Short mmCIF file of C-alpha atoms and ligand atoms in Angstrom, two decimals:
data_model
loop_
_atom_site.label_atom_id
_atom_site.label_comp_id
_atom_site.label_asym_id
_atom_site.label_seq_id
_atom_site.Cartn_x
_atom_site.Cartn_y
_atom_site.Cartn_z
CA MET A 334 -52.59 -67.58 145.34
CA LYS A 335 -52.82 -71.39 145.43
CA THR A 336 -49.37 -73.08 146.33
CA VAL A 337 -48.25 -76.15 144.18
CA LEU A 338 -46.19 -78.57 146.48
CA GLY A 339 -44.40 -81.44 144.50
CA GLY A 340 -40.94 -83.12 144.08
CA ALA A 341 -38.54 -83.30 141.39
CA GLU A 342 -41.27 -83.61 138.83
CA ILE A 343 -42.10 -80.05 139.21
CA ILE A 344 -38.74 -78.77 138.57
CA PRO A 345 -39.38 -77.80 135.01
CA LEU A 346 -42.53 -75.92 136.01
CA CYS A 347 -40.92 -74.17 138.82
CA ALA A 348 -37.87 -73.24 136.19
CA ARG A 349 -40.67 -71.90 133.96
CA LEU A 350 -42.09 -69.77 137.06
CA ILE A 351 -38.56 -68.13 137.72
CA GLN A 352 -38.01 -67.47 134.19
CA GLU A 353 -41.43 -65.68 134.55
CA GLY A 354 -40.46 -63.53 137.62
CA GLU A 355 -42.19 -65.73 139.99
CA VAL A 356 -40.67 -66.77 143.31
CA VAL A 357 -40.31 -70.32 144.04
CA GLY A 358 -39.57 -72.45 147.20
CA PHE A 359 -36.75 -75.02 146.83
CA PRO A 360 -34.48 -77.23 148.90
CA THR A 361 -30.59 -77.14 149.44
CA GLU A 362 -28.45 -79.04 151.36
CA THR A 363 -28.53 -76.54 154.30
CA VAL A 364 -31.97 -75.08 154.76
CA TYR A 365 -34.61 -74.25 152.23
CA GLY A 366 -34.63 -70.98 149.86
CA LEU A 367 -37.25 -68.80 148.44
CA GLY A 368 -35.73 -67.92 144.97
CA ALA A 369 -36.42 -65.46 142.20
CA ASP A 370 -34.41 -64.51 138.79
CA ALA A 371 -31.28 -62.53 140.20
CA LEU A 372 -31.71 -60.64 137.35
CA ASN A 373 -35.20 -59.20 137.50
CA GLU A 374 -35.49 -56.61 140.10
CA GLU A 375 -39.27 -56.83 140.01
CA ALA A 376 -39.43 -60.58 140.90
CA VAL A 377 -36.75 -59.98 143.58
CA ARG A 378 -39.15 -57.40 145.24
CA LYS A 379 -41.28 -60.18 145.41
CA ILE A 380 -38.90 -62.07 147.61
CA TYR A 381 -38.66 -59.48 150.42
CA LEU A 382 -42.89 -59.30 150.07
CA ALA A 383 -43.31 -63.05 150.67
CA LYS A 384 -41.08 -62.91 153.66
CA GLY A 385 -42.24 -59.56 155.02
CA ARG A 386 -37.97 -58.82 155.08
CA PRO A 387 -36.61 -55.41 155.02
CA SER A 388 -35.04 -55.01 151.70
CA ASP A 389 -31.91 -53.91 153.64
CA ASN A 390 -30.45 -57.23 154.13
CA PRO A 391 -28.51 -58.40 151.22
CA LEU A 392 -29.56 -62.02 149.31
CA ILE A 393 -27.21 -64.91 147.92
CA VAL A 394 -26.92 -65.45 144.69
CA HIS A 395 -27.27 -69.19 143.72
CA VAL A 396 -25.63 -70.94 140.71
CA PRO A 397 -24.78 -74.36 139.49
CA ASN A 398 -21.34 -73.61 138.59
CA VAL A 399 -18.13 -71.64 138.95
CA GLU A 400 -18.75 -70.51 135.13
CA GLU A 401 -22.20 -68.82 136.25
CA ALA A 402 -20.20 -67.29 139.23
CA ARG A 403 -17.99 -65.83 137.12
CA LYS A 404 -20.89 -63.93 135.44
CA ALA A 405 -22.33 -62.74 138.39
CA ALA A 406 -19.23 -61.13 140.49
CA GLU A 407 -15.40 -60.95 139.93
CA VAL A 408 -14.07 -64.22 141.16
CA SER A 409 -10.51 -63.70 142.15
CA PRO A 410 -7.92 -66.87 142.08
CA LEU A 411 -8.46 -67.23 145.65
CA ALA A 412 -12.35 -67.63 145.55
CA GLU A 413 -11.79 -69.81 142.63
CA LYS A 414 -9.42 -72.15 144.81
CA LEU A 415 -11.91 -72.24 147.52
CA PHE A 416 -15.22 -72.97 145.48
CA SER A 417 -13.04 -75.74 143.73
CA VAL A 418 -12.50 -77.40 147.11
CA PHE A 419 -16.00 -76.81 149.13
CA SER A 420 -18.18 -76.23 146.28
CA PRO A 421 -20.86 -77.28 145.74
CA GLY A 422 -21.52 -76.98 149.16
CA PRO A 423 -22.59 -75.00 152.46
CA LEU A 424 -20.13 -72.20 151.37
CA THR A 425 -21.37 -68.48 150.20
CA ILE A 426 -18.20 -66.13 149.14
CA VAL A 427 -19.00 -62.38 149.31
CA LEU A 428 -16.99 -60.80 146.12
CA PRO A 429 -17.28 -57.83 144.31
CA LYS A 430 -20.55 -57.68 142.19
CA LYS A 431 -20.77 -57.44 138.05
CA ASP A 432 -22.94 -54.56 136.92
CA LYS A 433 -25.70 -57.02 135.70
CA ILE A 434 -26.58 -58.09 139.23
CA PRO A 435 -29.27 -55.52 140.48
CA TYR A 436 -28.54 -53.24 143.64
CA THR A 437 -32.25 -54.70 144.85
CA VAL A 438 -30.32 -58.05 145.36
CA THR A 439 -27.22 -56.59 147.17
CA ALA A 440 -29.12 -54.11 149.26
CA GLY A 441 -27.14 -51.41 147.63
CA LEU A 442 -23.81 -52.75 148.14
CA ASP A 443 -21.32 -53.80 145.31
CA THR A 444 -20.58 -56.85 146.25
CA VAL A 445 -22.70 -60.17 145.97
CA GLY A 446 -22.68 -63.29 148.12
CA ILE A 447 -22.43 -66.32 145.64
CA ARG A 448 -23.32 -69.91 146.63
CA ILE A 449 -23.05 -73.18 144.36
CA PRO A 450 -25.40 -75.84 146.56
CA SER A 451 -24.82 -79.56 146.20
CA HIS A 452 -28.35 -80.47 146.99
CA PRO A 453 -29.00 -82.55 143.69
CA ILE A 454 -32.57 -81.21 143.59
CA ALA A 455 -31.31 -77.37 143.67
CA ARG A 456 -28.45 -78.19 141.13
CA ALA A 457 -31.17 -79.66 138.87
CA PHE A 458 -33.52 -76.74 139.32
CA LEU A 459 -30.52 -74.09 139.06
CA GLU A 460 -29.38 -75.60 135.55
CA ALA A 461 -33.21 -75.30 134.19
CA CYS A 462 -33.57 -71.91 135.52
CA LYS A 463 -30.49 -70.48 133.24
CA THR A 464 -30.67 -67.30 135.35
CA PRO A 465 -28.67 -67.13 138.46
CA VAL A 466 -31.32 -67.54 141.56
CA ALA A 467 -31.81 -64.68 144.29
CA ALA A 468 -32.72 -66.55 147.60
CA PRO A 469 -32.94 -66.05 151.28
CA SER A 470 -34.04 -69.08 153.47
CA ALA A 471 -37.48 -69.53 152.83
CA ASN A 472 -38.98 -68.60 156.38
CA LEU A 473 -41.20 -65.64 157.55
CA SER A 474 -38.89 -62.92 158.45
CA LYS A 475 -37.70 -63.46 162.07
CA ARG A 476 -38.83 -67.25 161.93
CA VAL A 477 -36.60 -70.28 162.03
CA SER A 478 -35.21 -71.48 159.04
CA PRO A 479 -36.72 -73.98 157.72
CA THR A 480 -35.46 -77.62 156.66
CA THR A 481 -38.45 -79.75 155.17
CA ALA A 482 -40.63 -78.61 152.52
CA ASP A 483 -43.61 -78.76 155.47
CA ALA A 484 -42.00 -75.99 157.58
CA VAL A 485 -41.95 -74.11 153.85
CA PHE A 486 -45.52 -74.56 153.45
CA ASP A 487 -46.51 -73.62 157.02
CA ASP A 488 -44.86 -70.19 156.46
CA MET A 489 -45.39 -69.52 152.59
CA ASN A 490 -48.76 -71.50 151.64
CA GLY A 491 -50.69 -69.02 149.58
CA ARG A 492 -47.88 -66.65 149.58
CA VAL A 493 -45.63 -68.19 146.33
CA PRO A 494 -46.71 -70.26 143.78
CA ALA A 495 -45.00 -73.52 144.15
CA ILE A 496 -42.59 -75.34 146.44
CA ILE A 497 -40.08 -78.13 145.41
CA ASP A 498 -40.01 -80.89 148.04
CA GLY A 499 -36.48 -82.46 148.32
CA GLY A 500 -36.80 -83.91 151.83
CA PRO A 501 -34.98 -82.74 155.12
CA CYS A 502 -31.81 -80.89 154.46
CA SER A 503 -29.08 -82.61 155.33
CA VAL A 504 -26.45 -80.10 156.98
CA GLY A 505 -29.79 -78.30 158.52
CA ILE A 506 -28.00 -74.94 159.36
CA GLU A 507 -27.19 -71.76 156.57
CA SER A 508 -24.25 -71.76 155.04
CA THR A 509 -20.69 -70.16 156.15
CA VAL A 510 -20.68 -66.71 154.60
CA LEU A 511 -17.07 -65.90 153.88
CA SER A 512 -16.32 -62.41 152.70
CA LEU A 513 -13.37 -62.16 150.39
CA VAL A 514 -13.67 -58.32 150.21
CA GLY A 515 -10.84 -56.73 152.24
CA ASP A 516 -9.46 -59.50 155.21
CA PRO A 517 -10.84 -62.94 154.67
CA THR A 518 -13.39 -62.97 157.13
CA ILE A 519 -16.46 -65.47 158.35
CA LEU A 520 -19.66 -62.95 158.56
CA ARG A 521 -21.94 -66.18 159.31
CA PRO A 522 -20.49 -69.39 160.68
CA GLY A 523 -22.13 -72.15 159.07
CA GLY A 524 -21.23 -75.89 157.39
CA ILE A 525 -18.19 -75.13 156.26
CA THR A 526 -16.25 -74.58 159.47
CA GLU A 527 -13.22 -72.14 160.37
CA GLU A 528 -11.03 -75.03 161.11
CA MET A 529 -12.01 -76.23 157.45
CA LEU A 530 -10.97 -72.99 155.96
CA ARG A 531 -7.75 -72.48 157.77
CA PRO A 532 -5.34 -74.35 155.62
CA TYR A 533 -6.49 -71.91 152.66
CA LEU A 534 -7.01 -68.56 154.67
CA PRO A 535 -4.57 -68.59 157.50
CA THR A 536 -5.70 -65.41 158.44
CA VAL A 537 -9.26 -66.08 158.40
CA LYS A 538 -11.37 -64.68 161.23
CA LEU A 539 -14.61 -64.63 162.75
CA PHE A 540 -16.69 -61.40 162.33
CA SER A 541 -17.57 -59.48 165.72
CA GLY A 542 -18.57 -56.19 166.41
CA LYS A 543 -21.13 -54.09 165.22
CA VAL A 544 -22.09 -53.59 161.57
CA LYS A 545 -23.85 -50.63 159.87
CA VAL A 546 -24.79 -52.22 156.64
CA ALA A 547 -24.53 -56.01 155.29
CA PRO A 548 -25.37 -57.57 158.21
CA ALA A 549 -25.36 -61.29 158.65
CA PRO A 550 -28.37 -62.89 159.92
CA GLY A 551 -28.91 -62.06 163.53
CA MET A 552 -26.23 -59.00 163.76
CA LYS A 553 -28.93 -56.70 162.79
CA TYR A 554 -32.34 -58.28 162.83
CA LYS A 555 -33.54 -60.98 165.29
CA HIS A 556 -33.45 -64.57 163.53
CA TYR A 557 -33.78 -68.09 164.02
CA ALA A 558 -36.35 -67.47 167.08
CA PRO A 559 -39.18 -69.77 167.86
CA ILE A 560 -42.54 -68.50 169.02
CA VAL A 561 -42.04 -69.64 172.50
CA PRO A 562 -39.18 -68.97 174.86
CA CYS A 563 -35.88 -71.32 174.17
CA ILE A 564 -33.34 -71.57 176.71
CA LEU A 565 -29.96 -73.33 176.60
CA TYR A 566 -28.71 -75.40 179.58
CA GLY A 567 -25.15 -76.30 180.37
CA SER A 568 -25.95 -79.23 182.66
CA VAL A 569 -28.66 -81.66 183.10
CA ARG A 570 -29.03 -80.05 186.98
CA GLY A 571 -29.55 -76.64 185.58
CA ALA A 572 -32.24 -78.23 182.92
CA GLU A 573 -34.29 -80.17 185.45
CA ARG A 574 -34.50 -77.13 187.84
CA GLU A 575 -35.46 -74.91 184.88
CA TYR A 576 -38.16 -78.24 183.52
CA VAL A 577 -39.62 -78.26 187.39
CA GLU A 578 -40.18 -74.55 187.45
CA TRP A 579 -41.86 -74.06 184.20
CA THR A 580 -44.00 -77.25 184.91
CA GLY A 581 -44.95 -76.27 188.62
CA MET A 582 -46.55 -72.95 187.15
CA GLY A 583 -48.63 -75.11 184.68
CA LYS A 584 -46.41 -74.94 181.66
CA LYS A 585 -45.55 -77.05 179.13
CA ALA A 586 -41.76 -77.69 178.63
CA VAL A 587 -39.34 -79.92 176.37
CA ILE A 588 -35.80 -80.74 176.84
CA LEU A 589 -33.54 -80.74 173.35
CA SER A 590 -31.35 -83.47 174.67
CA ARG A 591 -28.15 -84.90 173.13
CA LYS A 592 -28.45 -88.75 172.66
CA LYS A 593 -26.53 -89.76 175.63
CA ASN A 594 -28.58 -87.91 178.17
CA VAL A 595 -31.61 -89.31 176.66
CA PRO A 596 -31.83 -92.15 179.48
CA TYR A 597 -31.54 -89.55 182.05
CA TRP A 598 -34.73 -87.80 180.92
CA GLU A 599 -36.56 -91.28 180.15
CA GLU A 600 -36.02 -92.08 183.62
CA LYS A 601 -37.55 -88.91 185.05
CA GLY A 602 -40.26 -89.05 182.52
CA PHE A 603 -39.82 -85.35 181.24
CA SER A 604 -40.87 -84.56 177.77
CA TYR A 605 -37.61 -84.65 175.52
CA MET A 606 -36.81 -84.76 171.93
CA ASN A 607 -33.32 -86.49 171.02
CA VAL A 608 -31.19 -84.10 168.81
CA GLY A 609 -28.47 -87.04 168.06
CA ASP A 610 -25.30 -87.96 168.75
CA SER A 611 -22.90 -85.69 166.96
CA GLY A 612 -22.47 -82.06 166.06
CA GLU A 613 -23.54 -82.89 162.45
CA GLU A 614 -26.62 -84.65 163.87
CA PHE A 615 -27.69 -81.96 166.28
CA ALA A 616 -27.19 -79.21 163.23
CA SER A 617 -29.15 -80.95 160.83
CA ASN A 618 -32.20 -81.88 163.20
CA ILE A 619 -32.41 -78.50 165.37
CA PHE A 620 -34.42 -76.40 163.26
CA ARG A 621 -36.77 -78.90 162.43
CA LEU A 622 -37.57 -79.62 165.76
CA LEU A 623 -37.52 -75.87 166.99
CA ARG A 624 -40.38 -75.42 164.82
CA TYR A 625 -42.09 -78.80 165.74
CA CYS A 626 -41.62 -78.04 169.42
CA GLU A 627 -42.87 -74.58 169.39
CA LYS A 628 -46.45 -75.73 168.35
CA LEU A 629 -46.78 -78.18 171.37
CA PHE A 630 -44.73 -76.53 174.25
CA ASP A 631 -44.50 -73.37 176.34
CA VAL A 632 -40.87 -73.44 176.44
CA ILE A 633 -38.07 -75.43 174.63
CA LEU A 634 -34.61 -76.43 176.78
CA VAL A 635 -32.06 -76.96 174.68
CA GLU A 636 -28.55 -78.42 175.19
CA LYS A 637 -25.75 -76.40 174.74
CA PRO A 638 -23.34 -77.72 172.14
CA GLY A 639 -19.60 -77.84 172.34
CA SER A 640 -17.07 -76.15 170.91
CA GLY A 641 -15.15 -76.48 167.65
CA GLY A 642 -16.36 -76.98 163.96
CA ILE A 643 -20.08 -77.43 163.40
CA GLU A 644 -20.83 -76.99 167.26
CA ASN A 645 -19.49 -73.37 166.96
CA SER A 646 -22.27 -72.48 164.11
CA LEU A 647 -24.85 -74.23 166.23
CA MET A 648 -23.82 -72.10 169.05
CA ASP A 649 -24.13 -69.04 166.99
CA ARG A 650 -27.56 -69.85 165.72
CA LEU A 651 -28.84 -71.26 169.50
CA ALA A 652 -27.11 -68.26 171.19
CA LYS A 653 -29.71 -66.28 168.80
CA SER A 654 -32.70 -68.53 169.06
CA CYS A 655 -32.82 -68.12 172.89
CA GLY A 656 -31.77 -64.52 173.09
CA GLY A 657 -28.76 -65.07 175.23
CA LYS A 658 -30.77 -66.97 177.92
CA THR A 659 -28.60 -69.71 179.32
CA VAL A 660 -28.84 -71.87 182.92
CA GLU A 661 -25.74 -73.69 184.22
O1 TXA B 1107 -27.47 -71.99 153.36
C1 TXA B 1107 -28.10 -70.46 153.12
O2 TXA B 1107 -26.96 -69.48 152.79
C2 TXA B 1107 -29.59 -70.04 152.88
C3 TXA B 1107 -29.68 -71.26 151.12
C4 TXA B 1107 -31.01 -70.91 150.87
O3 TXA B 1107 -28.70 -70.88 150.42
N1 TXA B 1107 -29.63 -68.88 152.43
C5 TXA B 1107 -29.70 -68.07 153.65
O4 TXA B 1107 -30.19 -66.83 153.22
O5 TXA B 1107 -29.66 -68.69 154.52
P1 TXA B 1107 -30.20 -65.59 153.92
O6 TXA B 1107 -30.78 -64.39 153.10
O7 TXA B 1107 -31.13 -66.38 154.92
O8 TXA B 1107 -28.93 -65.46 154.97
C6 TXA B 1107 -27.91 -64.54 153.95
C7 TXA B 1107 -27.24 -63.64 154.53
C8 TXA B 1107 -27.67 -62.15 154.62
O9 TXA B 1107 -28.67 -61.93 155.44
C9 TXA B 1107 -26.50 -61.28 154.63
O10 TXA B 1107 -26.20 -61.24 156.17
C10 TXA B 1107 -25.39 -62.11 153.92
O11 TXA B 1107 -26.09 -63.70 153.91
N2 TXA B 1107 -24.89 -61.69 152.97
C11 TXA B 1107 -25.53 -61.77 151.70
N3 TXA B 1107 -24.59 -60.95 150.79
C12 TXA B 1107 -24.08 -60.18 151.42
C13 TXA B 1107 -23.01 -58.97 151.01
N4 TXA B 1107 -23.15 -58.76 149.79
N5 TXA B 1107 -22.15 -58.96 151.98
C14 TXA B 1107 -22.18 -59.29 153.05
N6 TXA B 1107 -22.86 -60.23 153.63
C15 TXA B 1107 -24.18 -60.64 152.89
MG1 MG B 1108 -32.47 -66.42 156.67
#
């Protein structure tokens, strides 16, 4: 299959492909998605095939507005309120599903995750599709989520008919998945933080523990992991020791450093990449840099994010990328 890669001008073509039951890569503000008509089970099965993903992991349904969300799920007044405050944006709310959403999308669950993305191309694309679009992140299963169209192309060339290029994703890590079925629970921390939700959900808690069904990424499957070892470091001294050890064995190491520590690595003459200054910059750069570095280096040393806000969500992803490996 030949994969067409184009900008906003291919939105009409891609909307038609969706209506014909095909799978399309498209940008959102979080990460790129791999979309199909959520009402067409055959089309949804093609997503799992393209990703090489087990079909027991539920997909998020993307819609352009709350009115369309109501057609896919039971939108409670609380959910309505949260959508009005945080959407369009990086928040997915898990709600009881309507009958028209097939179990192929929800992996057999009676609930569905609904998201209204804010990326202008995602919005135009969803409007043009005129059907809800089920989409996971557009990476091959177990790989780092793509935050550029090139990264999607790397994983999906020849596997999907088209990819829409909307530039680099601004948030850079996946949406917050919030369940409002039962006690409000954050199943996956993301762009909308616990602190941001708390004024509306005083009792909201972060999911911890074991899941049997409905895993959020990383709970059941290995996610976000580069193809080379990745290690979190808590101090420049720890990173330096690790770097010297790897390079001493003839391996190529790279340090993903916060901007303030860049002069330190510069002075040492070590290989490094700047992840940025704020937590927001760090999040928007991290997946792109991991994908870039895994091609060029044998080990990636990543500066540990701080705590609070988006840095908690970053830590969640990086703990998985590094498989828990840390040096202090
Ligand atoms: O930012 C994002 O959320 C991106 C973009 C493309 O929208 N999508 C994304 O999809 O990250 P995915 O499939 O990689 O992760 C969605 C996760 C699922 O793995 C699942 O754990 C959780 O959301 N989820 C979806 N539906 C659910 C449900 N009904 N109950 C519990 N968790 C659900
Ligand atoms: Mg994913």
